[in-house]
Amino acid sequence: MVSPPIVARLRDLLSREIKTGELLRALVVVGPIVAAYFLTREPALLNLGLIAVSLLIPALKLRLAPRAVALHYLAILFTFGTLFLAAPIKPLFVALTALAGFLAVAVTRYGDNLRTLGNWVFIPAVYLACEVREGVSATEALRHAGVIIASSPVALALVCGVQIYDQRRGNAVTSSYGPPSPEWFLPAAATAMAVFAAAALVEILNLAQGQWVMWSAASVVVGDLSASTGKLKQRAIGALVGVPLGFLAGVALPVGRVGYALAVLAATLTLISFSSYIVAFGLRCFFIALAASFAGGASGIAEERVANVITGGAFGLIAVALTEIVWLRVVRKARSSR
């Protein structure tokens, strides 16, 4: 029998780690989409969940008005559509993906908090542009993208509904996105360099699940080299622990559509529901590997996902180091010329 102090400590730990309010709101937004997948058996609807949660995260964190949420929605669709159409032309896709990474950070010129908004345009757009085309014909990819875009107003309506509900309960709409970042160009350039290198590697080697490389490359550019190294360590640990455990759980459990949908739902919820990044990312890796197992495509999943996370993160670290070196030289040259 578990002693009361242990139960109390466990309850306190869970209350600190799990963001209950965000989790419930994410369930309200993503849950109906998963239910629609069960009813229609349309796989594109599960990808729609990523758009929904990508709209919800900045909306809650920045307390966006519905009009701002709608603009965010249009930015995601435009970026996704552009990258999707450019994908057959590999050099163009690489260049545009790098540009999207640059703009995701460059928006901090108008407010430091806008980095969140920029990230959640870049991440779903790149992820879906790669995911939709993965392993299918051009015709099927176009149909899949069309279903996502046609059904995406549902995600917008659900998120706006959550925001309107919160505002009626007294949560004020934000009036500021924070002070402008004076050194926005440095991290924006580092992100563009990292994403360009990652996307080029994916296209040259035709890497499966290449969005993980590009996503990781942009994700570790969070400040100076020390902060970026710390972020990569967290992602590497999360992938090294979460992916193999998810693979093993998938081997032990029966393959099925229900398990796959629930694993995708859980992976989506980890984007918003946990306070600790390493816990959230580790669980995300676990559920994505589990979903791949349920879908019958788990062969090599552990090595592939871990390698993609670490490779992309390495590109991010190199880009941060290079931009810091160049910036220091520019500063020293400017000081010596005075």
Coordinates of C-alpha atoms in Angstrom, one line a residue:
M1 CA 0.0 0.0 0.0
V2 CA 1.4 3.4 -1.0
S3 CA 1.9 5.7 2.0
P4 CA 0.0 9.1 2.1
P5 CA 3.2 11.2 2.0
I6 CA 4.3 9.5 -1.2
V7 CA 0.8 10.0 -2.7
A8 CA 0.9 13.7 -1.7
R9 CA 4.3 14.3 -3.2
L10 CA 3.3 12.5 -6.4
R11 CA 0.2 14.7 -6.6
D12 CA 2.2 17.9 -6.1
L13 CA 4.7 16.8 -8.7
L14 CA 1.9 16.2 -11.3
S15 CA 0.2 19.4 -10.4
R16 CA 3.4 21.3 -11.0
E17 CA 4.3 19.4 -14.2
I18 CA 0.9 19.2 -15.9
K19 CA -0.7 22.4 -17.0
T20 CA -4.3 21.4 -16.4
G21 CA -5.9 24.5 -17.9
E22 CA -3.9 24.3 -21.2
L23 CA -4.5 20.5 -21.4
L24 CA -8.3 20.9 -21.0
R25 CA -8.4 23.6 -23.7
A26 CA -6.2 21.5 -26.0
L27 CA -8.6 18.6 -25.6
V28 CA -11.5 20.9 -26.4
V29 CA -9.7 21.9 -29.6
V30 CA -8.1 18.7 -30.7
G31 CA -10.6 16.2 -29.4
P32 CA -13.4 16.9 -31.9
I33 CA -10.8 16.6 -34.8
V34 CA -9.8 13.1 -33.5
A35 CA -13.5 12.2 -33.2
A36 CA -14.0 13.3 -36.8
Y37 CA -11.2 11.0 -37.8
F38 CA -12.9 8.0 -36.2
L39 CA -16.2 8.8 -38.0
T40 CA -14.7 9.5 -41.5
R41 CA -11.5 7.5 -41.4
E42 CA -9.8 10.4 -43.2
P43 CA -6.1 10.4 -42.1
A44 CA -5.6 14.0 -43.1
L45 CA -7.8 15.1 -40.2
L46 CA -5.2 13.9 -37.7
N47 CA -2.7 16.3 -39.3
L48 CA -5.3 19.0 -38.8
G49 CA -4.8 18.6 -35.1
L50 CA -1.3 20.1 -35.4
I51 CA -2.7 23.2 -37.0
A52 CA -5.2 23.5 -34.2
V53 CA -2.7 23.2 -31.4
S54 CA -0.3 25.5 -33.2
L55 CA -3.0 28.1 -33.2
L56 CA -3.8 27.5 -29.5
I57 CA -0.3 27.7 -28.0
P58 CA 0.3 31.4 -29.0
A59 CA -3.3 32.3 -28.5
L60 CA -3.1 31.2 -24.8
K61 CA 0.5 32.3 -24.1
L62 CA 0.1 35.8 -25.7
R63 CA -3.6 36.2 -25.0
L64 CA -4.4 36.9 -28.6
A65 CA -7.7 38.3 -29.8
P66 CA -9.7 36.2 -32.3
R67 CA -8.6 38.6 -35.1
A68 CA -5.0 37.9 -34.3
V69 CA -5.6 34.2 -34.2
A70 CA -7.2 34.5 -37.6
L71 CA -4.1 36.2 -39.0
H72 CA -1.9 33.6 -37.5
Y73 CA -4.1 30.9 -39.2
L74 CA -3.7 32.6 -42.6
A75 CA 0.1 32.8 -42.1
I76 CA 0.3 29.0 -41.4
L77 CA -1.8 28.1 -44.4
F78 CA 0.1 30.5 -46.7
T79 CA 3.5 29.1 -45.5
F80 CA 2.3 25.5 -45.7
G81 CA 0.9 26.0 -49.2
T82 CA 4.0 27.7 -50.4
L83 CA 6.4 25.0 -49.1
F84 CA 4.1 22.2 -50.3
L85 CA 3.9 23.6 -53.9
A86 CA 7.7 24.2 -53.9
A87 CA 8.6 20.7 -52.6
P88 CA 9.0 19.1 -56.1
I89 CA 11.7 21.7 -56.9
K90 CA 14.3 20.9 -54.3
P91 CA 16.5 24.0 -54.4
L92 CA 13.5 26.2 -54.2
F93 CA 12.1 24.2 -51.3
V94 CA 15.4 24.5 -49.4
A95 CA 15.6 28.3 -50.0
L96 CA 12.0 28.9 -49.0
T97 CA 12.3 26.8 -45.9
A98 CA 15.3 28.8 -44.8
L99 CA 13.4 32.0 -45.5
A100 CA 10.5 30.8 -43.3
G101 CA 13.0 30.0 -40.5
F102 CA 14.5 33.5 -40.8
L103 CA 11.1 35.2 -40.7
A104 CA 10.0 33.1 -37.7
V105 CA 12.7 34.8 -35.7
A106 CA 12.9 38.2 -37.5
V107 CA 9.4 39.1 -36.2
T108 CA 11.0 39.7 -32.8
R109 CA 12.1 43.0 -34.3
Y110 CA 8.5 44.2 -33.5
G111 CA 8.3 42.4 -30.1
D112 CA 10.3 39.8 -28.3
N113 CA 7.2 37.7 -27.5
L114 CA 6.4 37.3 -31.2
R115 CA 9.0 34.5 -31.3
T116 CA 6.3 32.2 -30.1
L117 CA 4.0 33.2 -32.9
G118 CA 6.8 32.9 -35.5
N119 CA 7.8 29.4 -34.2
W120 CA 4.2 28.2 -34.5
V121 CA 3.9 29.3 -38.1
F122 CA 7.2 27.7 -39.1
I123 CA 6.7 24.3 -37.2
P124 CA 3.3 23.3 -38.6
A125 CA 4.0 24.6 -42.1
V126 CA 7.3 22.7 -42.5
Y127 CA 6.1 19.6 -40.7
L128 CA 3.0 19.3 -42.8
A129 CA 4.7 20.2 -46.1
C130 CA 7.0 17.2 -45.5
E131 CA 4.5 14.9 -43.8
V132 CA 1.8 15.2 -46.5
R133 CA 4.2 14.1 -49.3
E134 CA 5.9 11.4 -47.4
G135 CA 5.6 8.0 -49.2
V136 CA 2.6 8.9 -51.4
S137 CA 2.0 9.9 -55.0
A138 CA 1.7 13.5 -56.0
T139 CA -2.0 13.1 -56.6
E140 CA -2.6 11.6 -53.1
A141 CA -0.4 14.3 -51.5
L142 CA -2.5 17.0 -53.3
R143 CA -5.7 15.5 -52.1
H144 CA -4.3 15.2 -48.5
A145 CA -3.3 18.9 -48.5
G146 CA -6.6 19.9 -50.0
V147 CA -8.5 18.1 -47.1
I148 CA -6.3 19.8 -44.5
I149 CA -6.9 23.3 -46.0
A150 CA -10.6 22.7 -46.6
S151 CA -11.2 21.5 -43.0
S152 CA -8.8 23.9 -41.3
P153 CA -11.5 26.6 -40.6
V154 CA -12.8 24.1 -38.0
A155 CA -9.6 24.4 -36.1
L156 CA -9.7 28.2 -36.3
A157 CA -13.3 28.2 -35.1
L158 CA -12.5 26.0 -32.1
V159 CA -9.5 28.0 -31.0
C160 CA -11.4 31.3 -31.4
G161 CA -14.2 29.8 -29.4
V162 CA -11.8 29.0 -26.5
Q163 CA -10.4 32.6 -26.7
I164 CA -13.8 34.2 -26.6
Y165 CA -14.8 32.0 -23.7
D166 CA -11.6 33.0 -21.8
Q167 CA -12.1 36.7 -22.5
R168 CA -15.7 36.6 -21.3
R169 CA -14.3 35.2 -18.0
G170 CA -12.1 38.2 -17.6
N171 CA -8.9 37.3 -19.4
A172 CA -7.8 40.5 -21.1
V173 CA -6.5 40.6 -24.6
T174 CA -2.8 41.4 -24.9
S175 CA -1.9 45.0 -25.8
S176 CA 1.8 44.5 -26.3
Y177 CA 4.1 41.8 -27.6
G178 CA 7.0 42.9 -25.4
P179 CA 10.0 45.1 -26.2
P180 CA 11.5 44.9 -29.7
S181 CA 14.6 42.7 -29.8
P182 CA 17.6 44.9 -30.6
E183 CA 19.7 42.0 -31.9
W184 CA 17.0 40.1 -33.8
F185 CA 19.1 39.7 -36.9
L186 CA 21.7 37.4 -35.3
P187 CA 19.4 34.6 -34.2
A188 CA 17.3 35.0 -37.4
A189 CA 20.4 34.5 -39.5
A190 CA 21.5 31.6 -37.4
T191 CA 18.1 30.0 -37.8
A192 CA 18.1 30.5 -41.6
M193 CA 21.6 29.0 -41.9
A194 CA 20.7 26.0 -39.7
V195 CA 17.4 25.3 -41.6
F196 CA 19.1 25.8 -45.0
A197 CA 21.8 23.2 -44.2
A198 CA 19.2 20.8 -42.6
A199 CA 16.8 21.1 -45.6
A200 CA 19.6 20.7 -48.1
L201 CA 20.8 17.5 -46.3
V202 CA 17.2 16.1 -46.3
E203 CA 16.7 16.8 -50.0
I204 CA 20.1 15.5 -51.1
L205 CA 19.9 12.3 -49.1
N206 CA 16.1 11.9 -49.4
L207 CA 15.9 11.4 -45.7
A208 CA 12.7 9.9 -44.4
Q209 CA 10.8 12.1 -41.8
G210 CA 13.1 15.0 -42.8
Q211 CA 10.9 17.5 -41.0
W212 CA 12.5 16.3 -37.7
V213 CA 15.9 17.5 -39.0
M214 CA 14.6 20.9 -40.0
W215 CA 12.5 21.3 -36.9
S216 CA 15.4 20.4 -34.6
A217 CA 17.7 22.8 -36.5
A218 CA 15.5 25.7 -35.8
S219 CA 14.5 24.6 -32.3
V220 CA 18.0 24.8 -30.7
V221 CA 18.6 28.4 -31.8
V222 CA 17.4 29.9 -28.5
G223 CA 20.1 32.4 -27.6
D224 CA 23.9 32.1 -27.2
L225 CA 25.9 28.9 -27.8
S226 CA 25.5 27.8 -24.1
A227 CA 21.7 28.0 -24.2
S228 CA 21.5 26.3 -27.6
T229 CA 23.8 23.5 -26.4
G230 CA 21.5 23.0 -23.3
K231 CA 18.4 22.8 -25.6
L232 CA 20.1 20.2 -27.8
K233 CA 21.0 18.1 -24.8
Q234 CA 17.4 18.1 -23.6
R235 CA 16.1 17.1 -27.1
A236 CA 18.7 14.4 -27.4
I237 CA 17.9 12.9 -24.0
G238 CA 14.2 13.1 -24.8
A239 CA 14.6 11.3 -28.1
L240 CA 17.1 8.7 -26.8
V241 CA 14.7 7.8 -24.0
G242 CA 11.3 8.4 -25.5
V243 CA 11.7 6.9 -29.0
P244 CA 13.0 3.4 -28.0
L245 CA 10.4 3.1 -25.2
G246 CA 7.6 4.1 -27.6
F247 CA 8.9 1.5 -30.1
L248 CA 9.0 -1.2 -27.4
A249 CA 5.5 -0.4 -26.3
G250 CA 4.3 -0.5 -29.8
V251 CA 5.8 -4.0 -30.3
A252 CA 4.0 -5.2 -27.1
L253 CA 0.6 -3.7 -28.0
P254 CA -1.7 -4.8 -30.9
V255 CA -1.7 -2.7 -34.1
G256 CA -5.0 -0.8 -34.6
R257 CA -6.6 2.5 -35.7
V258 CA -7.8 3.3 -32.3
G259 CA -4.4 3.1 -30.7
Y260 CA -2.8 5.0 -33.6
A261 CA -5.3 7.9 -33.2
L262 CA -4.9 8.1 -29.4
A263 CA -1.1 8.1 -29.7
V264 CA -1.3 10.9 -32.2
L265 CA -3.7 12.8 -30.0
A266 CA -1.3 12.3 -27.0
A267 CA 1.7 13.4 -29.0
T268 CA -0.2 16.6 -30.0
L269 CA -1.2 17.3 -26.4
T270 CA 2.5 17.2 -25.3
L271 CA 3.1 20.3 -27.3
I272 CA 1.2 22.4 -24.7
S273 CA 0.5 20.4 -21.5
F274 CA 3.8 20.1 -19.7
S275 CA 5.9 22.6 -17.8
S276 CA 9.2 20.8 -18.3
Y277 CA 10.5 20.8 -21.9
I278 CA 12.5 17.6 -21.5
V279 CA 9.5 15.8 -20.2
A280 CA 7.3 17.1 -22.9
F281 CA 9.7 16.3 -25.7
G282 CA 10.5 12.9 -24.3
L283 CA 6.8 12.0 -24.1
R284 CA 6.3 13.4 -27.6
C285 CA 9.0 11.2 -29.0
F286 CA 7.4 8.2 -27.1
F287 CA 3.9 8.8 -28.5
I288 CA 5.1 9.5 -32.1
A289 CA 7.2 6.2 -32.1
L290 CA 4.1 4.4 -30.6
A291 CA 1.9 5.9 -33.3
A292 CA 4.4 4.7 -36.0
S293 CA 4.3 1.2 -34.4
F294 CA 0.5 1.1 -34.5
A295 CA 0.6 2.2 -38.1
G296 CA 2.8 -0.7 -38.9
G297 CA 5.8 1.4 -39.9
A298 CA 8.1 1.1 -36.9
S299 CA 11.0 -0.5 -38.7
G300 CA 14.1 1.6 -37.9
I301 CA 12.0 4.3 -36.2
A302 CA 14.2 4.5 -33.1
E303 CA 17.5 5.1 -35.0
E304 CA 15.9 7.3 -37.6
R305 CA 14.2 9.8 -35.2
V306 CA 17.1 10.0 -32.8
A307 CA 19.5 10.6 -35.6
N308 CA 17.3 13.3 -37.1
V309 CA 16.9 15.1 -33.8
I310 CA 20.7 15.1 -33.1
T311 CA 21.6 15.9 -36.8
G312 CA 19.3 18.9 -36.9
G313 CA 20.4 20.1 -33.5
A314 CA 24.0 19.9 -34.6
F315 CA 23.3 22.2 -37.6
G316 CA 21.7 24.6 -35.2
L317 CA 24.7 24.7 -32.9
I318 CA 27.1 25.2 -35.7
A319 CA 25.0 28.1 -37.1
V320 CA 24.9 29.7 -33.6
A321 CA 28.6 29.4 -33.2
L322 CA 29.4 30.8 -36.7
T323 CA 27.1 33.8 -36.2
E324 CA 28.6 34.5 -32.8
I325 CA 32.1 34.4 -34.3
V326 CA 31.2 36.7 -37.1
W327 CA 29.4 39.1 -34.8
L328 CA 32.3 39.3 -32.4
R329 CA 34.7 40.1 -35.3
V330 CA 32.3 42.9 -36.5
V331 CA 32.1 44.4 -33.0
R332 CA 35.9 44.3 -32.6
K333 CA 36.5 45.8 -36.0
A334 CA 34.0 48.6 -35.2
R335 CA 35.7 49.3 -31.9
S336 CA 39.2 49.4 -33.4
S337 CA 38.1 51.8 -36.1
R338 CA 36.9 54.4 -33.6

